[in-house]
Short mmCIF file of C-alpha atoms in Angstrom, two decimals:
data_model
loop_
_atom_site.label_atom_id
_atom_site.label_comp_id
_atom_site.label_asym_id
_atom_site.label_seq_id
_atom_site.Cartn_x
_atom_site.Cartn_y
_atom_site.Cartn_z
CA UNK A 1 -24.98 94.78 119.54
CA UNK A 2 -22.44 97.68 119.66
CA UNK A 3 -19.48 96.79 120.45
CA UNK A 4 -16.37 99.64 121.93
CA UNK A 5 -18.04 103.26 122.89
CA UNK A 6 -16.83 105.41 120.90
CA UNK A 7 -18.93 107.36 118.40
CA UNK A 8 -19.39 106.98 114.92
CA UNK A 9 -18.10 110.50 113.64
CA UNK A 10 -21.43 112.07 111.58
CA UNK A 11 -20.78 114.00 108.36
CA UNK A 12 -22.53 116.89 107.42
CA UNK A 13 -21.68 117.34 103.85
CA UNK A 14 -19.98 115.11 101.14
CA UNK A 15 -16.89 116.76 99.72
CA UNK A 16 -16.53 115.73 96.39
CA UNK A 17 -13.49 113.55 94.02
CA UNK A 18 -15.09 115.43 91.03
CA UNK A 19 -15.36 118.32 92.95
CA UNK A 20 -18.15 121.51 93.13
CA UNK A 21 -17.30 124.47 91.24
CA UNK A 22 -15.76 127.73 92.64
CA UNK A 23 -18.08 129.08 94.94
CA UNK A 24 -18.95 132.95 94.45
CA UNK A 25 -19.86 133.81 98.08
CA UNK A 26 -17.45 134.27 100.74
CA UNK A 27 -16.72 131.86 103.38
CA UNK A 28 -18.58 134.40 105.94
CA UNK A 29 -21.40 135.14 103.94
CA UNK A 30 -22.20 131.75 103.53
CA UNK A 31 -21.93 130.94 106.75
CA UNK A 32 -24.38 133.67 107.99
CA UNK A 33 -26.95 132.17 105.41
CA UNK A 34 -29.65 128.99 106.95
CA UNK A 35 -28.60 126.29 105.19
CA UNK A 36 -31.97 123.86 104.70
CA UNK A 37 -31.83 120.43 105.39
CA UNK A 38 -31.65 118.89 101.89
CA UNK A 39 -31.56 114.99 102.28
CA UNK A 40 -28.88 113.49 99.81
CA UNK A 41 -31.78 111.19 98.06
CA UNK A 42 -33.64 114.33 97.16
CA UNK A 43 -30.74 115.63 95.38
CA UNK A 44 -30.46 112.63 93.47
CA UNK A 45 -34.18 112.62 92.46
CA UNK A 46 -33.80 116.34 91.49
CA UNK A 47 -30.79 115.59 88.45
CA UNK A 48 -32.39 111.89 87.93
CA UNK A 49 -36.08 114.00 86.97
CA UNK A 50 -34.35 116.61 85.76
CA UNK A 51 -32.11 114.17 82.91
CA UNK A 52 -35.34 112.27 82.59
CA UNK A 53 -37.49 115.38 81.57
CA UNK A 54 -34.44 116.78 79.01
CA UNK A 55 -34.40 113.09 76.93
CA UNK A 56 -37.79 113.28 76.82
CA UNK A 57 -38.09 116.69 75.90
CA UNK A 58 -35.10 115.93 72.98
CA UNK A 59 -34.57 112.76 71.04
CA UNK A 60 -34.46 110.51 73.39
CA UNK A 61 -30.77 110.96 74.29
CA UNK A 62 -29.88 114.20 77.36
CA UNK A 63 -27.53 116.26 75.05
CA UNK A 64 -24.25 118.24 76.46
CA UNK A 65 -22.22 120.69 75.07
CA UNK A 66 -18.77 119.32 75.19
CA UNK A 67 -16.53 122.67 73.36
CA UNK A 68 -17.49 122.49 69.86
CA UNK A 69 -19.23 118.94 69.77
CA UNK A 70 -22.75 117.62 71.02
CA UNK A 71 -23.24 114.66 73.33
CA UNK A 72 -26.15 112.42 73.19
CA UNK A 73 -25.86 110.46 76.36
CA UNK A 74 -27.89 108.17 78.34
CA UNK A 75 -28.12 107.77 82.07
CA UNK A 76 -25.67 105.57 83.54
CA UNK A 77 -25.59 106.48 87.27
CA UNK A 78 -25.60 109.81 89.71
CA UNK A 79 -22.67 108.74 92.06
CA UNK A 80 -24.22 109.10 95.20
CA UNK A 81 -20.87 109.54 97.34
CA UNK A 82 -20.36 112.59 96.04
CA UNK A 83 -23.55 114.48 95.63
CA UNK A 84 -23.28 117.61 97.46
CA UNK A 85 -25.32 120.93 99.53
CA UNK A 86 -23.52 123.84 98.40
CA UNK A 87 -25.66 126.23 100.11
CA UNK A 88 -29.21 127.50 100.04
CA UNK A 89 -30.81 125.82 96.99
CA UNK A 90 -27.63 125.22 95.37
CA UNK A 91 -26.61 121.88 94.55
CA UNK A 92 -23.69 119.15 93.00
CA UNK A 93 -23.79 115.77 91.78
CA UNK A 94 -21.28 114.14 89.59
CA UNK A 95 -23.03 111.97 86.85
CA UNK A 96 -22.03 108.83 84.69
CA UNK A 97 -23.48 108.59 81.05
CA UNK A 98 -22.59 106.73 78.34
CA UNK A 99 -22.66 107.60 73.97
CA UNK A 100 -23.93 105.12 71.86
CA UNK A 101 -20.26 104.06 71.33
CA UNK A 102 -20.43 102.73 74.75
CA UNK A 103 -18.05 105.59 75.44
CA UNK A 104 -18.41 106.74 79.46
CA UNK A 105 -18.69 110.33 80.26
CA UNK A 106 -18.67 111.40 83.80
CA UNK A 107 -20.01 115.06 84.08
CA UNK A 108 -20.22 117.84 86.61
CA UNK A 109 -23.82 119.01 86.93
CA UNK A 110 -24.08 122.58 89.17
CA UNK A 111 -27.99 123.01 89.93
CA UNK A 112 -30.20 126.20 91.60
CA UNK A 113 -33.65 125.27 92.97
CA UNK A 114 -35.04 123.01 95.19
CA UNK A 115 -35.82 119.27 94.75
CA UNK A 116 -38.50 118.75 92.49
CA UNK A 117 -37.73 121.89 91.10
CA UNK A 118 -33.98 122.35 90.70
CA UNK A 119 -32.89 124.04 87.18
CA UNK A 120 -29.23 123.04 85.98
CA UNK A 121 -26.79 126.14 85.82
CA UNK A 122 -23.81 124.53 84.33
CA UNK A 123 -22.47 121.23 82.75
CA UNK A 124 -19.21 120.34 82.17
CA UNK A 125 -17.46 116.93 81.05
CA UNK A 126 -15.24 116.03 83.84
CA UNK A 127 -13.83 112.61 82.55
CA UNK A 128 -13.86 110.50 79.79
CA UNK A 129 -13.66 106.88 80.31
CA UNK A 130 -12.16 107.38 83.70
CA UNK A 131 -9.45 109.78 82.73
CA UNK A 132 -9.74 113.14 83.69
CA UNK A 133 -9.54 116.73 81.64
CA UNK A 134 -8.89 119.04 84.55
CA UNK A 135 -8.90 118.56 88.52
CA UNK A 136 -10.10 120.48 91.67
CA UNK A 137 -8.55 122.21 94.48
CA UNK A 138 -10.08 123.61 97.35
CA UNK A 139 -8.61 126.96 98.83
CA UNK A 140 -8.11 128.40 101.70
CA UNK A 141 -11.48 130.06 102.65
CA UNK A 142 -13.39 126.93 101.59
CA UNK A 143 -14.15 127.59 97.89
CA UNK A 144 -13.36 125.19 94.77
CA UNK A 145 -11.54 126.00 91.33
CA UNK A 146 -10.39 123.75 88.50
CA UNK A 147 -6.64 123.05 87.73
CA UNK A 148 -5.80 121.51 84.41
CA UNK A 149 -4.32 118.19 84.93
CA UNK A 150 -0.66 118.98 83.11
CA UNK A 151 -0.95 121.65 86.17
CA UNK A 152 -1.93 118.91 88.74
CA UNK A 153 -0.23 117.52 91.63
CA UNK A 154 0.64 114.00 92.33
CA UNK A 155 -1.79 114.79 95.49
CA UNK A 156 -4.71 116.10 93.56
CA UNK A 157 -4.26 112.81 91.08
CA UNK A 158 -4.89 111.14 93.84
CA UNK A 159 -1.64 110.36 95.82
CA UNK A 160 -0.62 110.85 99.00
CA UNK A 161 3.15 109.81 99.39
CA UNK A 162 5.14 108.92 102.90
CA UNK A 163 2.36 107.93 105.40
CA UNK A 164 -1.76 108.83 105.61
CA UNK A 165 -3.87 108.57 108.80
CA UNK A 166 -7.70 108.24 108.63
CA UNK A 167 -10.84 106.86 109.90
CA UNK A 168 -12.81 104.55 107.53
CA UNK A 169 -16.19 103.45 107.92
CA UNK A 170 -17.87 101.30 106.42
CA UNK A 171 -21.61 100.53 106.17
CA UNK A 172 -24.30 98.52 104.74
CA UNK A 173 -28.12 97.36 105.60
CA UNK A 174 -29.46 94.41 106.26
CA UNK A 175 -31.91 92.63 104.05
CA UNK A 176 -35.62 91.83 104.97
CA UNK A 177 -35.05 88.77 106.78
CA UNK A 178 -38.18 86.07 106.80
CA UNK A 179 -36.65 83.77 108.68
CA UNK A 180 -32.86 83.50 109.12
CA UNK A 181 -29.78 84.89 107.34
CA UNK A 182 -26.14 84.79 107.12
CA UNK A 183 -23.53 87.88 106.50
CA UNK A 184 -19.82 87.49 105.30
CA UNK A 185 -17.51 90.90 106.27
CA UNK A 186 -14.28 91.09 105.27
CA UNK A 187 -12.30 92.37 107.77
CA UNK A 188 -9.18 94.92 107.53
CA UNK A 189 -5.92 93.92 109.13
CA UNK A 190 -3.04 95.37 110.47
CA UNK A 191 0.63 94.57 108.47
CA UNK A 192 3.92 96.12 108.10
CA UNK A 193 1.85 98.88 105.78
CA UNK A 194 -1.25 99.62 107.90
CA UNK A 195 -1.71 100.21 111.34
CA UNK A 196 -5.65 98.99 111.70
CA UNK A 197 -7.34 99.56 115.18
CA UNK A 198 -11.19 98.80 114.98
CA UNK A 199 -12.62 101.26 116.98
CA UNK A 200 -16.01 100.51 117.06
CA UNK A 201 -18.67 97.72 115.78
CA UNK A 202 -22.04 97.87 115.40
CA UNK A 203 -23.70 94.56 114.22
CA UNK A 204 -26.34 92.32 115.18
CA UNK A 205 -27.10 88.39 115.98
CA UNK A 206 -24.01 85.81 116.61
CA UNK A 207 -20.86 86.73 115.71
CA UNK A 208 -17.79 84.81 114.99
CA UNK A 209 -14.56 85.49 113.55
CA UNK A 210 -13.49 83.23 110.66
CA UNK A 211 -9.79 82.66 109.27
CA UNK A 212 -9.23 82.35 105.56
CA UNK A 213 -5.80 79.76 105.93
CA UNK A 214 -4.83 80.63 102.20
CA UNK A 215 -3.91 83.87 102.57
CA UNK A 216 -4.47 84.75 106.26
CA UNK A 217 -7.61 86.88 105.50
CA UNK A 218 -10.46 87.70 108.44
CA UNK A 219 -14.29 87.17 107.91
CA UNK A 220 -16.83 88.28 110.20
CA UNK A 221 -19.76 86.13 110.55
CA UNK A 222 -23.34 86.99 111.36
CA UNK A 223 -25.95 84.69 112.39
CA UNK A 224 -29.04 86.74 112.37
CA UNK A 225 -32.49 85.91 112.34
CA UNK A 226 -36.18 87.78 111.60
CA UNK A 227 -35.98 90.95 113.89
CA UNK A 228 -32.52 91.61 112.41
CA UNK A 229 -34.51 92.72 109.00
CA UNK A 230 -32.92 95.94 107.59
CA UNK A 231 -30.75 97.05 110.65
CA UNK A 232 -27.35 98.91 109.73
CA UNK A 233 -23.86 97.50 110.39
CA UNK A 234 -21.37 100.14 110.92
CA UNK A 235 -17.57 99.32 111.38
CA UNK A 236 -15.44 102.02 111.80
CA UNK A 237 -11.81 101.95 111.50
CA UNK A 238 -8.81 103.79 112.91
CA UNK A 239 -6.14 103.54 110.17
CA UNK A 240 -2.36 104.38 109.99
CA UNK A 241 -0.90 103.88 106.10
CA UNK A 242 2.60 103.80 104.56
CA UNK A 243 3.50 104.53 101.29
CA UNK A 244 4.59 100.82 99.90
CA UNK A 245 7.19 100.19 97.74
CA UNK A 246 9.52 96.81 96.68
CA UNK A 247 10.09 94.57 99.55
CA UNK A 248 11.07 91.81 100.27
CA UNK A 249 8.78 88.73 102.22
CA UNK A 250 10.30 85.54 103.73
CA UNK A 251 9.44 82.18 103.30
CA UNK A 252 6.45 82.93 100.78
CA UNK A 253 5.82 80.22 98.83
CA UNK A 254 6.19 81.81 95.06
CA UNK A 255 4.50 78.79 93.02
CA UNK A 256 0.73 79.72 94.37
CA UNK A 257 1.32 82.66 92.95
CA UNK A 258 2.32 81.30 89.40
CA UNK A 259 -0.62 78.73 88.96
CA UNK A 260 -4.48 79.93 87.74
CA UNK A 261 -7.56 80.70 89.59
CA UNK A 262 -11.15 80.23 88.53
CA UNK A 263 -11.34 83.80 86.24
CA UNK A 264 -7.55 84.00 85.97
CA UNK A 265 -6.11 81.58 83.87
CA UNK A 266 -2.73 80.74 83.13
CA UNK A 267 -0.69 79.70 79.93
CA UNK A 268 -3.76 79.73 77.39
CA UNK A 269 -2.63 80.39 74.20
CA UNK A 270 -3.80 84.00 73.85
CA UNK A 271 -2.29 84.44 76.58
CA UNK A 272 1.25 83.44 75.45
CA UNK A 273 0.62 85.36 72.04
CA UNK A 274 0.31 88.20 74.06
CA UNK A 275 3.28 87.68 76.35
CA UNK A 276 5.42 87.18 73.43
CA UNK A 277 4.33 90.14 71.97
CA UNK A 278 4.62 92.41 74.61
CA UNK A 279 8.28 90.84 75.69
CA UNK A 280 9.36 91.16 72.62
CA UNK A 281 13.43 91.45 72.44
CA UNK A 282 13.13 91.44 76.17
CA UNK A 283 13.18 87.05 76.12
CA UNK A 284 15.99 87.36 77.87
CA UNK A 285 15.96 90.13 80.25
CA UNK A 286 15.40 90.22 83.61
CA UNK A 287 11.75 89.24 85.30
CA UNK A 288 11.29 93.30 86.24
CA UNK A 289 12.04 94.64 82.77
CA UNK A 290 9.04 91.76 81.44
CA UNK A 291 6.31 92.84 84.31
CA UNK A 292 6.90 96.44 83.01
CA UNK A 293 6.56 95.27 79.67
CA UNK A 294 3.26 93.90 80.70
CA UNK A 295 2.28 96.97 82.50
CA UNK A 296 2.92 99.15 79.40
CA UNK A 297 1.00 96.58 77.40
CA UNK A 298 -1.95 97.00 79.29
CA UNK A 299 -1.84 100.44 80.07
CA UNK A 300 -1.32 101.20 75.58
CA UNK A 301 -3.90 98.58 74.84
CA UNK A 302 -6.92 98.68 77.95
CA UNK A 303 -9.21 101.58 78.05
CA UNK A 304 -10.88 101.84 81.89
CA UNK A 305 -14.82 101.21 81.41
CA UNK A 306 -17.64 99.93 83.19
CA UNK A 307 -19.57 97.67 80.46
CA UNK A 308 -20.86 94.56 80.57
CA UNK A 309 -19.37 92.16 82.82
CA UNK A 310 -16.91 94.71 84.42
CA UNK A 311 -16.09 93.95 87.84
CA UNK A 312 -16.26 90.61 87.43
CA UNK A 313 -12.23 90.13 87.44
CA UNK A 314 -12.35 87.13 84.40
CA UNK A 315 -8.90 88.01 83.06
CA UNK A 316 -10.50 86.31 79.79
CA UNK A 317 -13.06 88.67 79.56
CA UNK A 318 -10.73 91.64 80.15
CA UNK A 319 -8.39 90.60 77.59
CA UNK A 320 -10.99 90.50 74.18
CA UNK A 321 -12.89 93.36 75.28
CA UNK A 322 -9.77 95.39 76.28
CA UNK A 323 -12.10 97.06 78.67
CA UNK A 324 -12.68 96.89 82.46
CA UNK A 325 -12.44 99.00 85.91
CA UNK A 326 -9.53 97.50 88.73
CA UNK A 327 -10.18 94.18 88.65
CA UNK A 328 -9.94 93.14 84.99
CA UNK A 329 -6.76 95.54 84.75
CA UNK A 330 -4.35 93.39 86.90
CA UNK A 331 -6.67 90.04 86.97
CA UNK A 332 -5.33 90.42 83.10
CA UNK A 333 -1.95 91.89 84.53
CA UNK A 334 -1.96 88.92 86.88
CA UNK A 335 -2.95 86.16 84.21
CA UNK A 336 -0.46 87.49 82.03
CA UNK A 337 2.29 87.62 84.83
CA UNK A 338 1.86 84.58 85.94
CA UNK A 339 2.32 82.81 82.01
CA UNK A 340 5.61 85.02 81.73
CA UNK A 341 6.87 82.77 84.52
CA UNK A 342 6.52 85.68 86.89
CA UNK A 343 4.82 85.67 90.58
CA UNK A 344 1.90 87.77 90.91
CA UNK A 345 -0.98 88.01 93.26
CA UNK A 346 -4.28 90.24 93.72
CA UNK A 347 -5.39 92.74 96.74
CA UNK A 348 -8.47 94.84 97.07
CA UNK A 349 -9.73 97.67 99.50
CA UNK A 350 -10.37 101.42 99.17
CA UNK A 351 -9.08 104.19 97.81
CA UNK A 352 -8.70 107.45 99.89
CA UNK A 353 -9.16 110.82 98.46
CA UNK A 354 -6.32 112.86 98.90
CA UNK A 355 -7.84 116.38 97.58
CA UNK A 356 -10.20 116.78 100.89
CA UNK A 357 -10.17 115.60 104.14
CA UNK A 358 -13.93 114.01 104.55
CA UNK A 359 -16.85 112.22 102.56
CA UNK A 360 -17.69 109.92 100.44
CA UNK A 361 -16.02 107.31 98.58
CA UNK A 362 -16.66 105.92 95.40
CA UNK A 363 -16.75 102.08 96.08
CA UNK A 364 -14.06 99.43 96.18
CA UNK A 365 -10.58 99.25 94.65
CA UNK A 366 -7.98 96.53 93.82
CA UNK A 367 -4.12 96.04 92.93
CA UNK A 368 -1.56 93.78 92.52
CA UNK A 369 1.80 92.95 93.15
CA UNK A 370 4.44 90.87 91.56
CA UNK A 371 7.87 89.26 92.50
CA UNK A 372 10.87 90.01 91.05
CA UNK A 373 14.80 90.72 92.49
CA UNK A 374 13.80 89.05 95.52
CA UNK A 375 11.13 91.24 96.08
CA UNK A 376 7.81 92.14 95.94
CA UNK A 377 6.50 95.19 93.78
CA UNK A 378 3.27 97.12 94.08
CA UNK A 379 1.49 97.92 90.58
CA UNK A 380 -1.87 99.66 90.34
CA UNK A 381 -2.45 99.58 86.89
CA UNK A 382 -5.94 101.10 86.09
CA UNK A 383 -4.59 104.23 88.18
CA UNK A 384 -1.49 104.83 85.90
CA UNK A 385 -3.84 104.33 82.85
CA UNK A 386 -6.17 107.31 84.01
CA UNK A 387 -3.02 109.42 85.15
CA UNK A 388 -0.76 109.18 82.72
CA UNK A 389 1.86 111.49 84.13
CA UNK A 390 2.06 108.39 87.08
CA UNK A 391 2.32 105.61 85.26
CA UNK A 392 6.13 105.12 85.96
CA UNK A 393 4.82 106.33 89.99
CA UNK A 394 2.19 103.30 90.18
CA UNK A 395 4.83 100.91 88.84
CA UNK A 396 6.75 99.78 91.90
CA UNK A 397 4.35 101.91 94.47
CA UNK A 398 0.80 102.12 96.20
CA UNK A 399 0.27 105.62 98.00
CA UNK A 400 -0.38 105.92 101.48
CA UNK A 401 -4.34 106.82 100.66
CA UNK A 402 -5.31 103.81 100.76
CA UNK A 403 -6.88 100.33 103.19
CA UNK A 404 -6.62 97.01 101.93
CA UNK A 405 -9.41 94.40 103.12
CA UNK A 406 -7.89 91.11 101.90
CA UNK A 407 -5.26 89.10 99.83
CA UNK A 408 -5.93 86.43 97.09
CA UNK A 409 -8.49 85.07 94.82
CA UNK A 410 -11.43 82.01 95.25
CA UNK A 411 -11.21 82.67 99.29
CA UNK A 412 -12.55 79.50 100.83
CA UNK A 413 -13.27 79.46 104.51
CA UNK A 414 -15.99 77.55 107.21
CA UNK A 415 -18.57 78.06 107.39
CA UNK A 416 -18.64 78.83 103.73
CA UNK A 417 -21.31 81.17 101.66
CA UNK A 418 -23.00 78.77 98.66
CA UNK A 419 -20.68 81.17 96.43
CA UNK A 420 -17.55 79.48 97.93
CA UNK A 421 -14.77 80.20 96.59
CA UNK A 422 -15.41 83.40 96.46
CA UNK A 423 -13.54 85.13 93.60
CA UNK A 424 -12.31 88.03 95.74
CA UNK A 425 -14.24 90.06 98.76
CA UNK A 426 -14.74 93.80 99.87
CA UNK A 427 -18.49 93.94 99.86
CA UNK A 428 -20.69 91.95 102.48
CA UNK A 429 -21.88 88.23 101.21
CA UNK A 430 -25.52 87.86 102.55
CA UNK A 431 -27.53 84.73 102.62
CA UNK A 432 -31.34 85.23 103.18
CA UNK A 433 -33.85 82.31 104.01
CA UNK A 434 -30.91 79.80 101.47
CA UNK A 435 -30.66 82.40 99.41
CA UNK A 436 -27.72 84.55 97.72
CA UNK A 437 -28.64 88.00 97.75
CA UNK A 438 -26.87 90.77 96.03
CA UNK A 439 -25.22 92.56 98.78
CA UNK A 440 -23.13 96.07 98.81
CA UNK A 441 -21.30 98.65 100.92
CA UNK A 442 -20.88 102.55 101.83
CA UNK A 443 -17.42 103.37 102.57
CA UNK A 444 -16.32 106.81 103.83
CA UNK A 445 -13.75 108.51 105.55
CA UNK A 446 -12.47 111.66 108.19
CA UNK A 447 -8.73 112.16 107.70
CA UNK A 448 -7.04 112.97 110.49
CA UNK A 449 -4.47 115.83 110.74
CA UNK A 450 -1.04 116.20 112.01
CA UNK A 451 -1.02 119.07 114.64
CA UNK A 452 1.89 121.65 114.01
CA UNK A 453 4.32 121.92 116.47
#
């Protein structure tokens, strides 16, 4: 079932967040050239074989020149979203792997050759647990160069301030359906911050829009049976974003926001040890001056990483590994918050890029907010931990870049998933034959520009 006419827009290429190198050619010259159709998943095989042939080839670790040190890494992932056609035979991809300390290097690969076949012209390390050591700007006539970070922008570290307007699409496959299956969608909204039209769905079997009562979320259900196996659901999204900052809510009912959820306890004693700690000489200052206490405490003592159980959101978890992507940052922000006496509460959705205008994006991501001076205050902490230059920026403010999916944690709604509550929601829950299967998303996005007058 499609639902609305208008068409999906198509991209061509995936401009990148860890950006290709400067190109040599000019614009012209590369445009005179026959580009060959190079699917994405050959790519991907290419620097997969390619990494695979070099830790054989060595000692079992892929080795990188990092200035006057030598990695031994291991394969993490190739992020997909951003792997890239330069031209003829000339490739990008932008590659996790991880040191035997657990350590996460993300690296630019720049490859010559066709699939199968490619040969790797450059390395460099790009990031280092998440935090960057230079960032890219595209010129003018199309081509890339590096910018050290102390150099940087607030717009090429990923912030675009006043308002943003995009499309956003989002994407994922059915499973192989025997018999019958269920899908969960969370479902963007429109409030005083985003302007969401839905401009076009394409899904399949019964649908039916569900309310979450909690926190006024929307679920899209799918009823979908055998000939539904492996279809695509596409919804794309028309969105209009302001820059938030403090505000203030009416009649919100502050003491949900102060009790625990199922990974986010409250009032342990760890917790309290580390509240005391981190509000220390501040016992009696005001509720802002001990969240950004708490901030600061997380931002010195968590370093962003994708081990283990990351993802997960179990403030617990977060807090003795001192490691984590979004959601253990402020589900331990939130935890912590909440056992200082202070109001906090959990969002998710995507990030935009704000150094191109098109492509790929790299998964979810989540933030929080928490009330103090009759107000409510934006914090995205993992952010100001990568960038430190916007750490005081991401304390009181979310950039425009940026569409949020839902509100709140353990989301209960009918009918339910067998994972009910759900711990928090912006990938499809799919239920195949009675069974839970592991379910995920593509997001994407086409900005849309202001015409000069």
């Amino acid at each position: 079932m499609i639902k609305n006419t208008s068409r999906l827009f198509i991209f061509s290429i995936l401009l990148l967040a860890c950006q290709p190198n400067e190109q040599k050619e000019s614009a012209s010259e590369e445009k005179s050239k026959p580009v060959p159709k190079v699917d994405i998943a050959d790519i991907e095989t290419g620097i997969k074989s390619y990494i695979d042939n070099k830790t054989k080839e060595a000692d079992g670790y892929f080795h990188v020149k990092d200035e006057n040190k030598e990695l031994r890494l291991k394969l993490v992932r190739v992020h997909t979203e951003y792997l890239s056609n330069l031209g003829p035979n000339r490739h990008f991809a932008c590659v996790d792997l991880a040191d035997e300390n657990g350590d996460v290097y993300d690296v630019d690969f720049f490859m010559e050759g066709k699939p199968g076949a490619m040969d790797v012209t450059e390395t460099t390390v790009h990031k280092l647990n998440g935090k960057p050591f230079y960032s890219w700007k595209q010129k003018e006539d199309k081509t890339w160069h590096r910018v050290p970070i102390e150099s940087a922008s607030n717009e090429l570290l990923g912030v675009i301030e006043g308002e943003d307007e995009f499309e956003f699409y989002y994407e994922t496959t059915l499973p192989k359906i025997e018999k019958e299956a269920k899908v969960w969608i969370p479902i963007a909204q429109s409030d005083k911050f985003q302007d969401i039209e839905i401009k076009r769905m394409e899904i399949h079997g019964e649908d039916q829009m569900l309310s979450e009562k909690e926190y006024g979320n929307k679920i899209l259900l799918l009823n979908l049976n055998k000939e539904d196996s492996k279809k695509p659901i596409k919804i794309t999204y028309h969105v209009k974003r302001k820059e938030k900052s403090a505000y203030p809510e009416k009649n919100v009912d502050l003491n949900k926001y102060l009790s625990g959820n199922v990974l986010m306890p409250v009032g342990n004693e760890r917790f309290k040890e580390i509240v005391a700690e981190a509000t220390a000489g501040k016992e009696n200052d005001s509720k802002l001056i001990q969240a950004r206490a708490i901030y600061d405490y997380i931002i010195d003592n968590m370093r962003y990483a994708k081990n283990e159980k990351y993802g997960t959101g179990d403030a617990v978890y977060a807090c003795d590994s001192k490691t984590g992507n979004c959601t253990e940052f402020h589900s331990l922000f939130i935890s912590l918050a909440r056992t200082a006496n202070i109001p906090a509460r959990f969002a998710i959705g995507a990030g935009i890029p704000s150094d191109r205008d098109e492509g790929g994006i790299d998964g979810y991501h989540c933030w929080a907010e928490f009330y103090a001076e009759d107000k409510w205050w934006p914090v995205d902490i993992s952010e100001g931990n990568k960038y430190t230059a916007l750490a005081t920026y991401y304390f009181g403010r979310h950039p425009a870049n940026r569409i949020e999916f839902t509100k709140g944690r353990d989301l209960q709604f009918e009918p339910s998933p067998q994972s009910s509550p759900v711990k928090f929601m912006a990938y499809p829950i799919f239920e195949v034959d009675g069974e839970s299967k592991v379910s995920n998303a593509k997001f994407s996005f086409q900005r849309i520009k202001t015409k000069e007058i």
